[in-house]
Amino acid sequence: MPKTAAPTPLSIELTSPQSVNGQRAAFQSLWLLARMKHAHDAEGGLVRLADLRGEVSDASTLRMVVSRAFRDFKAWNVEVGWGEDTQREPRFLNAERRSQGPFWLPPAEARRVRMLVGGRTATAAEVASFLGLRSRRAHAAEPGSRPPDAVHLQDAAFWKQLVASQQAARQGRLMAPVAGGGAAGSPASALESIRLAGTLAATDFQRALVTLNEAMLWRRLGDNEQARRRLQALKKQRLAHHVAGNDYLGAMECIVSAWCAYTARDLPLAQSLLGGMANDAARSLVLRHHPDVRFEWCNLWALVCRSRALGLSADDKPAAAALAEESLQRFGEALAAAFESHSFDAAQHVAANMGMAAWLFDRVGLSDLPALAHDGHADTTRRAVQWIAFSEWLCGHTDGQGRSAWNAIYLMRIARGHCRPEEQPTLAQFRAQKPLDPAAISQLAGPLADAFDAAHWPARWVEVAQARLADHQAGRRRYPGLQHCSLLFEHAWYAAHAGELKAAEQSLALLRETLPQLVPSDRAYFTESWNDTLPAELVLEAKPPRRPAARKKAVRRSG
């Protein structure tokens, strides 16, 4: 009988630039294949969607990453299975359920895969390092037990990782870069650090604190589904044990739940959750005496009031004015709480929110509020710019890395808000508009103008937007969907205004691809802005469909 041909090997080079059989390969697809090989050899075979989240994808891009990976697997001639039954032949599986995972390699396919580092066979430690598993496994494997009330030196390692995660979050490194992520020597992302802290947690409180911080990170990444799952896990942890700090954890669980509702633009639910917390005997005590909790509550309550005020401004001016006044009052209380807890990071967020609120209220005719009573239109703009400049100044006086994209987005909106454009202008009319340039904004900032250093604030707005988009693209910072879309739109607007139509077209194309990630009300803001403010000559074929002319114009907040 003729011998059966030996299966052809599949060689994966893990060092950058990664390749499969000598050909450059997409990092996400290669990472998933390497992860399945590792799971087959060491973990029982299955790679779940949760293993991809935070390593090479988030919820908004997961389906796209999986679809691209399976196209690459087909090109590499490797069969990959999905679902819980690893005994099925992949060719008989239902492709419609493929994106749900989990994923696995059949034994014959796993035997073909060889993982290399510099052309030689990779060691187990090198594979784990590439996959981001080495540190977590090493610490998780540490033997020994301890009484529940003991204090050991291991606690220091836990708190170190918790601080590292919070620092990475302040610096915008929320998750590993999608392209080339996990490079040796690169600082760990917030998600990587908090997962490592989870392997070091030795008490119920530490484990609950990890779960809370994971929920907060997923919320910031815009993944409400994953954030809510972690909040459910936190609730179970708190109910199953008498956890130290339970009142604090319960209060923060409520606030993060309200944030998820606000992110989904369910304002009644967000306000109901916050109101219920303020009326609860135990949580109201935490709210009164814990400045961090009070900051979070007041800042989010103010944002909800701001959104409601803007939504009512056209139909019920008295109700809108009352909500606007309450919004500014709560922002002030949030700012005081931030300084009470010595948190410049918290203070910079609320200062920017306060500045943008003042400008937005003025735009919709709510400038006669007591808090703005002595400001004319020009003075309100000046006041708004100075609050945002103060936010930027605070960023520069922490570690210099916590600069918020919102500051740039807000100022670019204010600068072009100075124009009085024709609706659907021609290109000539559009370019004839005179938005405030960065130098004029700096002048409005007055004594806070030194916040706008040349390194972070180039001389043209198009360059300001481009620099932040480059950070996002390179993985140096991770901007969630709404911030990313805002940067793309501002870049397109200012690039078109500068006559750089090709660059504007590219940003608009990316914006169109990214918009489906947003909730409908946020999509509406960009659709309306796109249709009404940009010149008709600019990439007409790429524009989203126009909404009916009878719709109300949306004045959107961002926070």
Coordinates of C-alpha atoms in Angstrom, one line a residue:
M1 CA 0.0 0.0 0.0
P2 CA 1.3 3.5 -0.7
K3 CA 2.4 5.5 2.3
T4 CA 0.1 8.4 3.4
A5 CA 1.8 11.7 2.8
A6 CA 2.9 13.4 6.0
P7 CA 0.9 16.5 6.8
T8 CA 2.7 19.7 5.7
P9 CA 3.9 21.7 8.7
L10 CA 2.6 25.2 9.4
S11 CA 5.4 27.4 10.8
I12 CA 4.4 30.4 12.8
E13 CA 7.1 33.0 13.5
L14 CA 6.2 34.9 16.7
T15 CA 8.8 37.7 16.5
S16 CA 7.8 40.9 14.7
P17 CA 7.0 41.0 11.8
Q18 CA 5.0 37.9 12.4
S19 CA 4.6 35.4 9.6
V20 CA 3.0 32.1 8.6
N21 CA 5.2 29.8 6.4
G22 CA 7.4 32.9 5.6
Q23 CA 4.5 35.1 4.6
R24 CA 3.5 38.2 6.5
A25 CA 0.3 37.5 8.5
A26 CA -2.3 39.6 10.3
F27 CA -1.4 39.8 13.9
Q28 CA -4.9 39.0 15.2
S29 CA -5.3 35.9 13.0
L30 CA -1.8 34.6 13.9
W31 CA -2.4 35.3 17.6
L32 CA -5.6 33.2 17.6
L33 CA -3.9 30.3 15.8
A34 CA -1.0 30.4 18.3
R35 CA -3.5 30.6 21.2
M36 CA -5.4 27.6 19.9
K37 CA -2.2 25.6 19.6
H38 CA -1.2 26.5 23.1
A39 CA -4.7 25.6 24.4
H40 CA -4.5 22.2 22.6
D41 CA -1.1 21.4 24.2
A42 CA -1.6 22.8 27.7
E43 CA -5.2 23.8 28.5
G44 CA -7.7 21.2 27.2
G45 CA -8.2 22.7 23.8
L46 CA -10.7 25.5 23.9
V47 CA -10.1 29.2 23.3
R48 CA -13.1 31.3 24.3
L49 CA -14.2 34.8 23.2
A50 CA -13.2 36.1 26.6
D51 CA -9.6 35.1 25.8
L52 CA -9.7 37.4 22.7
R53 CA -11.3 40.4 24.5
G54 CA -8.6 42.7 25.7
E55 CA -5.8 40.9 23.9
V56 CA -6.5 41.4 20.2
S57 CA -10.1 42.8 20.2
D58 CA -13.0 44.3 22.1
A59 CA -16.7 43.7 21.6
S60 CA -17.1 46.2 18.8
T61 CA -14.5 44.5 16.6
L62 CA -14.7 40.9 17.7
R63 CA -16.9 39.6 14.9
M64 CA -14.7 41.3 12.3
V65 CA -11.5 39.9 13.9
V66 CA -13.0 36.3 13.9
S67 CA -14.2 36.7 10.3
R68 CA -10.8 37.9 9.1
A69 CA -9.1 35.1 11.0
F70 CA -11.1 32.4 9.4
R71 CA -10.4 33.8 5.9
D72 CA -6.7 33.7 6.8
F73 CA -7.0 30.1 8.1
K74 CA -8.5 29.1 4.8
A75 CA -5.6 30.8 2.9
W76 CA -3.1 28.9 5.2
N77 CA -4.9 25.6 4.5
V78 CA -5.6 24.9 8.2
E79 CA -8.9 23.6 9.5
V80 CA -10.2 25.2 12.7
G81 CA -13.2 24.1 14.7
W82 CA -15.7 26.1 16.9
G83 CA -18.3 25.2 19.5
E84 CA -18.2 23.1 22.6
D85 CA -17.9 19.7 20.8
T86 CA -14.3 19.2 19.9
Q87 CA -15.0 15.8 18.4
R88 CA -17.0 17.2 15.4
E89 CA -15.3 17.6 12.0
P90 CA -15.0 21.4 11.3
R91 CA -16.4 20.9 7.7
F92 CA -19.8 19.9 9.2
L93 CA -20.1 22.8 11.7
N94 CA -22.7 25.6 11.3
A95 CA -20.7 28.6 10.0
E96 CA -23.5 31.0 11.3
R97 CA -22.5 30.3 14.9
R98 CA -18.8 30.5 14.3
S99 CA -18.4 34.0 15.7
Q100 CA -19.7 32.8 19.1
G101 CA -16.8 30.4 19.6
P102 CA -15.1 28.7 21.4
F103 CA -12.4 27.8 19.0
W104 CA -10.1 24.8 18.8
L105 CA -7.7 22.9 16.6
P106 CA -8.4 19.3 15.7
P107 CA -5.5 17.0 16.8
A108 CA -4.2 16.4 13.3
E109 CA -4.1 20.2 12.6
A110 CA -2.4 20.9 16.0
R111 CA 0.4 18.5 15.1
R112 CA 1.1 20.5 12.0
V113 CA 1.7 23.8 13.8
R114 CA 5.2 24.8 14.8
M115 CA 5.8 28.0 16.7
L116 CA 9.2 29.7 16.1
V117 CA 11.2 32.5 17.5
G118 CA 13.9 33.8 15.2
G119 CA 13.6 30.6 13.1
R120 CA 14.1 28.1 16.0
T121 CA 11.4 26.3 18.0
A122 CA 9.9 28.6 20.6
T123 CA 10.1 27.6 24.2
A124 CA 7.0 27.3 26.3
A125 CA 7.9 30.5 28.2
E126 CA 8.4 32.4 24.9
V127 CA 5.0 31.2 23.6
A128 CA 3.3 32.2 26.9
S129 CA 5.0 35.6 26.7
F130 CA 3.9 36.2 23.2
L131 CA 0.3 35.3 24.2
G132 CA 0.5 37.5 27.4
L133 CA 0.1 34.5 29.7
R134 CA 3.5 34.1 31.3
S135 CA 3.2 36.6 34.2
R136 CA -0.3 35.5 35.1
R137 CA 0.5 31.8 35.1
A138 CA 3.7 32.3 37.1
H139 CA 2.0 34.1 39.8
A140 CA -1.1 31.9 39.8
A141 CA 1.1 28.9 40.3
E142 CA 2.6 30.2 43.5
P143 CA 1.9 27.6 46.2
G144 CA 0.7 28.2 49.7
S145 CA -2.3 29.3 51.6
R146 CA -3.1 31.9 54.2
P147 CA -5.7 32.6 56.8
P148 CA -8.3 35.1 55.5
D149 CA -7.3 37.8 57.9
A150 CA -3.5 37.5 57.4
V151 CA -1.3 40.1 55.9
H152 CA 1.5 38.8 53.7
L153 CA 4.1 40.3 51.5
Q154 CA 2.2 39.0 48.5
D155 CA -0.3 41.8 49.2
A156 CA 2.3 44.3 48.1
A157 CA 2.5 42.6 44.7
F158 CA -1.3 42.7 44.4
W159 CA -1.5 46.4 45.2
K160 CA 1.4 47.2 42.9
Q161 CA -0.5 45.6 40.0
L162 CA -3.7 47.4 40.9
V163 CA -1.8 50.7 40.8
A164 CA -0.2 49.8 37.5
S165 CA -3.6 49.1 36.0
Q166 CA -5.0 52.4 37.3
Q167 CA -2.0 54.3 36.0
A168 CA -2.2 52.7 32.6
A169 CA -5.9 53.6 32.5
R170 CA -5.1 57.3 33.3
Q171 CA -2.5 57.2 30.4
G172 CA -5.1 55.8 27.9
R173 CA -3.4 52.4 27.6
L174 CA -6.7 50.6 28.3
M175 CA -6.0 47.4 26.3
A176 CA -3.1 45.9 24.3
P177 CA -2.6 47.4 20.8
V178 CA -4.4 45.4 18.1
A179 CA -1.4 45.6 15.7
G180 CA 1.8 44.1 17.2
G181 CA 0.4 44.1 20.7
G182 CA 2.3 42.5 23.6
A183 CA 5.8 43.4 22.3
A184 CA 8.5 42.5 24.7
G185 CA 9.4 45.5 26.9
S186 CA 6.2 47.4 26.2
P187 CA 4.3 48.5 29.3
A188 CA 1.3 46.4 30.2
S189 CA -2.2 47.7 29.4
A190 CA -4.7 48.4 32.2
L191 CA -6.6 45.3 31.3
E192 CA -3.5 43.1 31.4
S193 CA -2.4 44.6 34.7
I194 CA -5.8 44.1 36.4
R195 CA -6.0 40.5 35.2
L196 CA -2.5 39.9 36.7
A197 CA -3.8 41.6 39.9
G198 CA -6.6 39.0 39.9
T199 CA -4.1 36.1 40.0
L200 CA -2.5 37.8 43.1
A201 CA -5.7 38.6 44.9
A202 CA -5.8 36.7 48.2
T203 CA -8.9 38.1 50.0
D204 CA -12.5 38.5 49.1
F205 CA -12.1 42.2 49.1
Q206 CA -9.1 42.1 46.7
R207 CA -11.0 39.8 44.4
A208 CA -14.1 42.1 44.4
L209 CA -11.9 45.1 43.8
V210 CA -10.4 43.5 40.8
T211 CA -13.9 42.7 39.5
L212 CA -15.0 46.3 40.0
N213 CA -11.9 47.7 38.2
E214 CA -12.5 45.3 35.3
A215 CA -16.1 46.5 35.0
M216 CA -14.9 50.2 35.0
L217 CA -12.3 49.4 32.3
W218 CA -14.8 47.6 30.0
R219 CA -17.2 50.6 30.5
R220 CA -14.5 53.0 29.4
L221 CA -13.8 50.8 26.4
G222 CA -17.4 51.1 25.4
D223 CA -18.2 47.4 26.0
N224 CA -21.3 47.7 28.1
E225 CA -22.1 44.0 27.7
Q226 CA -18.8 42.9 29.3
A227 CA -19.0 45.7 31.9
R228 CA -22.4 44.5 33.0
R229 CA -21.2 40.9 33.2
R230 CA -18.4 42.0 35.6
L231 CA -21.0 43.9 37.6
Q232 CA -23.1 40.8 38.0
A233 CA -20.0 38.9 39.1
L234 CA -19.3 41.7 41.6
K235 CA -22.8 41.4 43.0
K236 CA -22.4 37.7 43.5
Q237 CA -19.1 38.2 45.2
R238 CA -20.6 40.7 47.6
L239 CA -23.7 38.6 48.3
A240 CA -21.8 35.3 48.8
H241 CA -19.4 36.7 51.4
H242 CA -19.2 39.4 54.0
V243 CA -16.7 41.4 52.0
A244 CA -14.7 44.2 53.8
G245 CA -15.6 47.5 52.2
N246 CA -19.0 46.1 51.0
D247 CA -20.7 49.5 51.2
Y248 CA -18.1 51.1 49.0
L249 CA -18.2 48.3 46.5
G250 CA -22.0 48.4 46.4
A251 CA -22.0 52.2 45.8
M252 CA -19.5 51.9 43.0
E253 CA -21.4 49.0 41.5
C254 CA -24.4 51.2 41.3
I255 CA -22.4 54.1 39.8
V256 CA -20.8 51.9 37.1
S257 CA -24.3 50.5 36.3
A258 CA -25.5 54.1 35.9
W259 CA -22.6 54.8 33.6
C260 CA -23.5 51.9 31.4
A261 CA -27.1 53.2 31.2
Y262 CA -25.7 56.7 30.4
T263 CA -23.4 55.3 27.7
A264 CA -26.4 53.5 26.1
R265 CA -28.3 56.9 26.4
D266 CA -30.9 55.5 28.7
L267 CA -31.0 58.7 30.8
P268 CA -34.1 57.7 32.9
L269 CA -32.4 54.5 34.0
A270 CA -29.1 56.3 34.8
Q271 CA -30.9 58.9 36.9
S272 CA -33.0 56.3 38.6
L273 CA -30.0 54.3 39.6
L274 CA -28.2 57.4 41.0
G275 CA -31.4 58.6 42.7
G276 CA -31.9 55.2 44.4
M277 CA -28.3 55.2 45.6
A278 CA -28.8 58.7 47.2
N279 CA -32.0 57.5 48.9
D280 CA -30.5 54.2 50.3
A281 CA -29.4 54.5 53.9
A282 CA -26.1 52.7 53.7
R283 CA -25.0 54.0 50.3
S284 CA -26.0 57.6 51.0
L285 CA -23.6 57.5 54.0
V286 CA -20.8 56.4 51.6
L287 CA -21.8 59.1 49.2
R288 CA -21.7 61.8 51.9
H289 CA -18.3 60.7 53.4
H290 CA -16.3 59.2 50.5
P291 CA -15.1 62.0 48.2
D292 CA -14.2 59.6 45.3
V293 CA -17.8 58.2 45.3
R294 CA -19.2 61.7 45.7
F295 CA -17.1 62.9 42.7
E296 CA -18.4 60.0 40.5
W297 CA -22.0 60.5 41.5
C298 CA -22.0 64.3 41.1
N299 CA -20.1 64.2 37.8
L300 CA -22.5 61.6 36.2
W301 CA -25.6 63.3 37.6
A302 CA -24.4 66.5 36.1
L303 CA -23.9 64.9 32.7
V304 CA -27.3 63.3 32.8
C305 CA -28.9 66.8 33.6
R306 CA -26.8 68.4 30.9
S307 CA -28.1 65.9 28.3
R308 CA -31.7 66.3 29.5
A309 CA -31.4 70.1 29.4
L310 CA -30.1 70.1 25.9
G311 CA -32.9 67.8 24.8
L312 CA -35.6 70.0 26.3
S313 CA -34.2 73.4 25.3
A314 CA -36.3 73.7 22.1
D315 CA -39.7 72.7 23.7
D316 CA -39.6 73.5 27.4
K317 CA -37.2 76.3 28.2
P318 CA -38.0 76.7 31.9
A319 CA -37.5 72.9 32.6
A320 CA -34.3 73.0 30.5
A321 CA -33.0 76.0 32.4
A322 CA -33.6 74.3 35.7
L323 CA -31.8 71.2 34.6
A324 CA -28.9 73.2 33.2
E325 CA -28.6 75.1 36.5
E326 CA -28.6 71.8 38.4
S327 CA -26.0 70.4 36.0
L328 CA -23.5 73.3 36.7
Q329 CA -24.1 73.1 40.4
R330 CA -23.4 69.3 40.5
F331 CA -20.3 69.8 38.3
G332 CA -19.1 72.3 40.9
E333 CA -19.7 69.8 43.7
A334 CA -17.8 67.1 41.7
L335 CA -14.9 69.4 41.3
A336 CA -14.7 70.1 45.0
A337 CA -14.9 66.4 45.7
A338 CA -12.0 65.7 43.3
F339 CA -9.8 68.2 45.1
E340 CA -10.9 66.8 48.5
S341 CA -9.6 63.4 47.4
H342 CA -6.4 65.0 45.9
S343 CA -7.3 63.6 42.4
F344 CA -6.1 65.8 39.7
D345 CA -7.2 63.2 37.1
A346 CA -10.8 63.4 38.4
A347 CA -10.6 67.2 38.5
Q348 CA -9.5 67.5 34.9
H349 CA -12.4 65.4 33.7
V350 CA -15.0 67.5 35.5
A351 CA -13.4 70.8 34.5
A352 CA -13.6 69.9 30.8
N353 CA -17.2 68.8 31.3
M354 CA -18.1 72.1 33.0
G355 CA -16.5 74.2 30.3
M356 CA -18.3 72.3 27.5
A357 CA -21.6 72.5 29.4
A358 CA -21.4 76.3 29.7
W359 CA -20.7 76.6 25.9
L360 CA -23.5 74.1 24.9
F361 CA -26.1 75.8 27.2
D362 CA -25.2 79.2 25.6
R363 CA -25.6 77.6 22.1
V364 CA -29.2 76.6 22.8
G365 CA -30.3 79.8 24.4
L366 CA -29.7 79.0 28.1
S367 CA -27.1 81.7 28.7
D368 CA -29.3 83.6 31.2
L369 CA -28.6 81.0 34.0
P370 CA -27.5 82.5 37.3
A371 CA -24.1 80.8 36.9
L372 CA -23.7 82.5 33.6
A373 CA -25.6 85.7 34.3
H374 CA -22.7 88.1 34.0
D375 CA -21.3 86.5 30.8
G376 CA -22.3 87.6 27.3
H377 CA -21.9 85.2 24.4
A378 CA -18.3 86.0 23.9
D379 CA -17.6 85.8 27.6
T380 CA -19.3 82.4 27.8
T381 CA -17.0 81.1 25.1
R382 CA -14.0 82.6 27.0
R383 CA -15.2 81.0 30.2
A384 CA -15.7 77.6 28.5
V385 CA -12.2 77.7 26.9
Q386 CA -10.6 78.6 30.3
W387 CA -12.3 75.6 32.0
I388 CA -11.0 73.3 29.3
A389 CA -7.6 74.9 29.4
F390 CA -7.6 74.3 33.2
S391 CA -8.4 70.7 32.5
E392 CA -5.4 70.5 30.1
W393 CA -3.2 72.3 32.7
L394 CA -4.1 69.7 35.3
C395 CA -3.3 66.9 32.8
G396 CA 0.2 68.4 32.4
H397 CA 0.7 68.6 36.1
T398 CA 0.1 64.9 36.9
D399 CA 2.3 62.6 34.8
G400 CA 1.8 64.4 31.5
Q401 CA 0.4 61.2 30.1
G402 CA -3.2 61.5 31.1
R403 CA -4.2 64.0 28.4
S404 CA -7.8 63.6 27.4
A405 CA -9.0 63.5 23.8
W406 CA -12.1 65.3 25.0
N407 CA -10.2 68.5 25.6
A408 CA -9.0 68.6 22.0
I409 CA -12.5 67.5 20.7
Y410 CA -14.3 70.2 22.7
L411 CA -11.9 73.0 21.6
M412 CA -12.2 72.0 18.0
R413 CA -16.0 72.1 18.2
I414 CA -15.9 75.5 19.9
A415 CA -13.5 76.8 17.3
R416 CA -15.7 75.8 14.4
G417 CA -18.8 76.8 16.3
H418 CA -17.5 80.3 15.9
C419 CA -18.6 80.1 12.2
R420 CA -22.0 80.8 10.9
P421 CA -22.1 78.4 8.0
E422 CA -24.6 78.0 5.2
E423 CA -26.5 74.7 5.4
Q424 CA -24.9 72.3 2.9
P425 CA -22.3 74.9 1.8
T426 CA -20.4 74.7 -1.5
L427 CA -16.7 74.0 -1.1
A428 CA -15.9 77.6 -1.7
Q429 CA -18.4 78.8 0.9
F430 CA -17.1 76.1 3.4
R431 CA -13.5 77.2 3.0
A432 CA -14.4 80.8 3.4
Q433 CA -15.6 80.2 7.0
K434 CA -13.3 81.4 9.7
P435 CA -13.1 79.1 12.7
L436 CA -11.0 80.2 15.6
D437 CA -7.5 78.9 15.2
P438 CA -5.4 77.4 18.0
A439 CA -3.7 80.8 18.6
A440 CA -7.0 82.5 19.1
I441 CA -8.1 79.8 21.5
S442 CA -4.9 80.1 23.4
Q443 CA -5.6 83.9 23.7
L444 CA -9.0 83.2 25.1
A445 CA -7.4 80.9 27.7
G446 CA -5.7 84.0 29.2
P447 CA -3.6 83.1 32.2
L448 CA -4.1 79.4 31.4
A449 CA -2.6 79.6 27.9
D450 CA 0.6 77.8 29.0
A451 CA -1.5 74.6 29.1
F452 CA -1.3 74.5 25.3
D453 CA 2.4 73.5 24.8
A454 CA 3.6 73.1 21.3
A455 CA 4.4 69.4 21.7
H456 CA 0.7 68.5 22.2
W457 CA -0.9 71.4 20.5
P458 CA 0.4 72.1 16.9
A459 CA -0.4 75.3 15.1
R460 CA -3.3 73.9 13.0
W461 CA -6.4 72.0 14.2
V462 CA -6.0 69.4 11.5
E463 CA -2.6 68.5 13.0
V464 CA -4.1 68.4 16.5
A465 CA -6.7 65.8 15.4
Q466 CA -4.1 63.9 13.3
A467 CA -1.7 63.5 16.2
R468 CA -4.4 62.0 18.4
L469 CA -5.6 59.7 15.7
A470 CA -2.0 58.5 15.1
D471 CA -1.8 57.7 18.8
H472 CA -4.9 55.6 18.5
Q473 CA -3.8 53.9 15.4
A474 CA -0.4 53.0 16.8
G475 CA -1.9 51.7 20.0
R476 CA -0.3 54.3 22.3
R477 CA -3.7 55.2 23.5
R478 CA -7.1 53.5 23.2
Y479 CA -10.0 55.9 22.4
P480 CA -13.5 54.3 22.7
G481 CA -15.9 54.6 19.8
L482 CA -17.5 58.0 20.6
Q483 CA -14.1 59.7 21.1
H484 CA -12.6 58.0 18.0
C485 CA -15.6 59.0 15.8
S486 CA -15.3 62.6 17.2
L487 CA -11.7 62.8 16.3
L488 CA -12.3 61.4 12.8
F489 CA -15.1 64.0 12.2
E490 CA -13.0 66.9 13.5
H491 CA -10.0 65.8 11.4
A492 CA -12.3 65.5 8.3
W493 CA -13.8 69.0 8.9
Y494 CA -10.5 70.8 9.4
A495 CA -8.7 68.9 6.6
A496 CA -11.4 69.8 4.2
H497 CA -11.3 73.4 5.4
A498 CA -7.5 73.4 4.7
G499 CA -8.1 72.1 1.2
E500 CA -6.7 68.6 2.1
L501 CA -9.6 66.8 0.5
K502 CA -8.0 63.4 0.2
A503 CA -7.2 63.3 3.9
A504 CA -10.7 64.4 4.7
E505 CA -12.2 61.7 2.5
Q506 CA -10.1 59.1 4.2
S507 CA -11.3 60.1 7.7
L508 CA -14.9 60.2 6.5
A509 CA -14.6 56.7 5.1
L510 CA -13.2 55.5 8.5
L511 CA -16.0 57.3 10.3
R512 CA -18.6 55.6 8.1
E513 CA -17.1 52.2 9.0
T514 CA -17.0 53.1 12.8
L515 CA -20.4 54.7 13.2
P516 CA -22.3 51.3 13.6
Q517 CA -20.6 50.9 16.9
L518 CA -22.4 53.8 18.4
V519 CA -25.9 54.1 19.9
P520 CA -28.5 55.6 17.5
S521 CA -28.6 59.1 19.1
D522 CA -24.8 59.4 18.8
R523 CA -24.9 58.2 15.2
A524 CA -27.5 60.9 14.5
Y525 CA -25.2 63.6 15.7
F526 CA -22.5 62.7 13.2
T527 CA -25.0 62.0 10.4
E528 CA -26.5 65.5 10.9
S529 CA -23.2 67.2 11.2
W530 CA -21.9 65.4 8.2
N531 CA -24.9 66.3 6.0
D532 CA -25.4 69.9 7.2
T533 CA -21.9 71.3 7.7
L534 CA -19.6 69.7 5.1
P535 CA -19.5 70.7 1.5
A536 CA -21.6 68.7 -0.9
E537 CA -18.6 68.2 -3.2
L538 CA -16.8 66.3 -0.6
V539 CA -16.9 62.5 -1.2
L540 CA -20.6 62.5 -2.0
E541 CA -20.6 58.8 -2.5
A542 CA -19.3 58.2 1.0
K543 CA -21.9 60.2 2.8
P544 CA -24.4 58.5 5.0
P545 CA -28.1 58.7 3.8
R546 CA -29.8 62.0 4.7
R547 CA -32.4 61.9 7.4
P548 CA -35.8 63.6 6.8
A549 CA -35.5 67.4 6.7
A550 CA -38.3 67.8 9.3
R551 CA -36.1 66.2 12.0
K552 CA -34.9 68.3 15.0
K553 CA -31.3 69.2 15.0
A554 CA -29.5 67.4 17.8
V555 CA -27.1 69.2 20.1
R556 CA -24.9 66.5 21.5
R557 CA -22.8 66.3 24.6
S558 CA -19.8 64.1 25.1
G559 CA -18.4 63.1 28.4

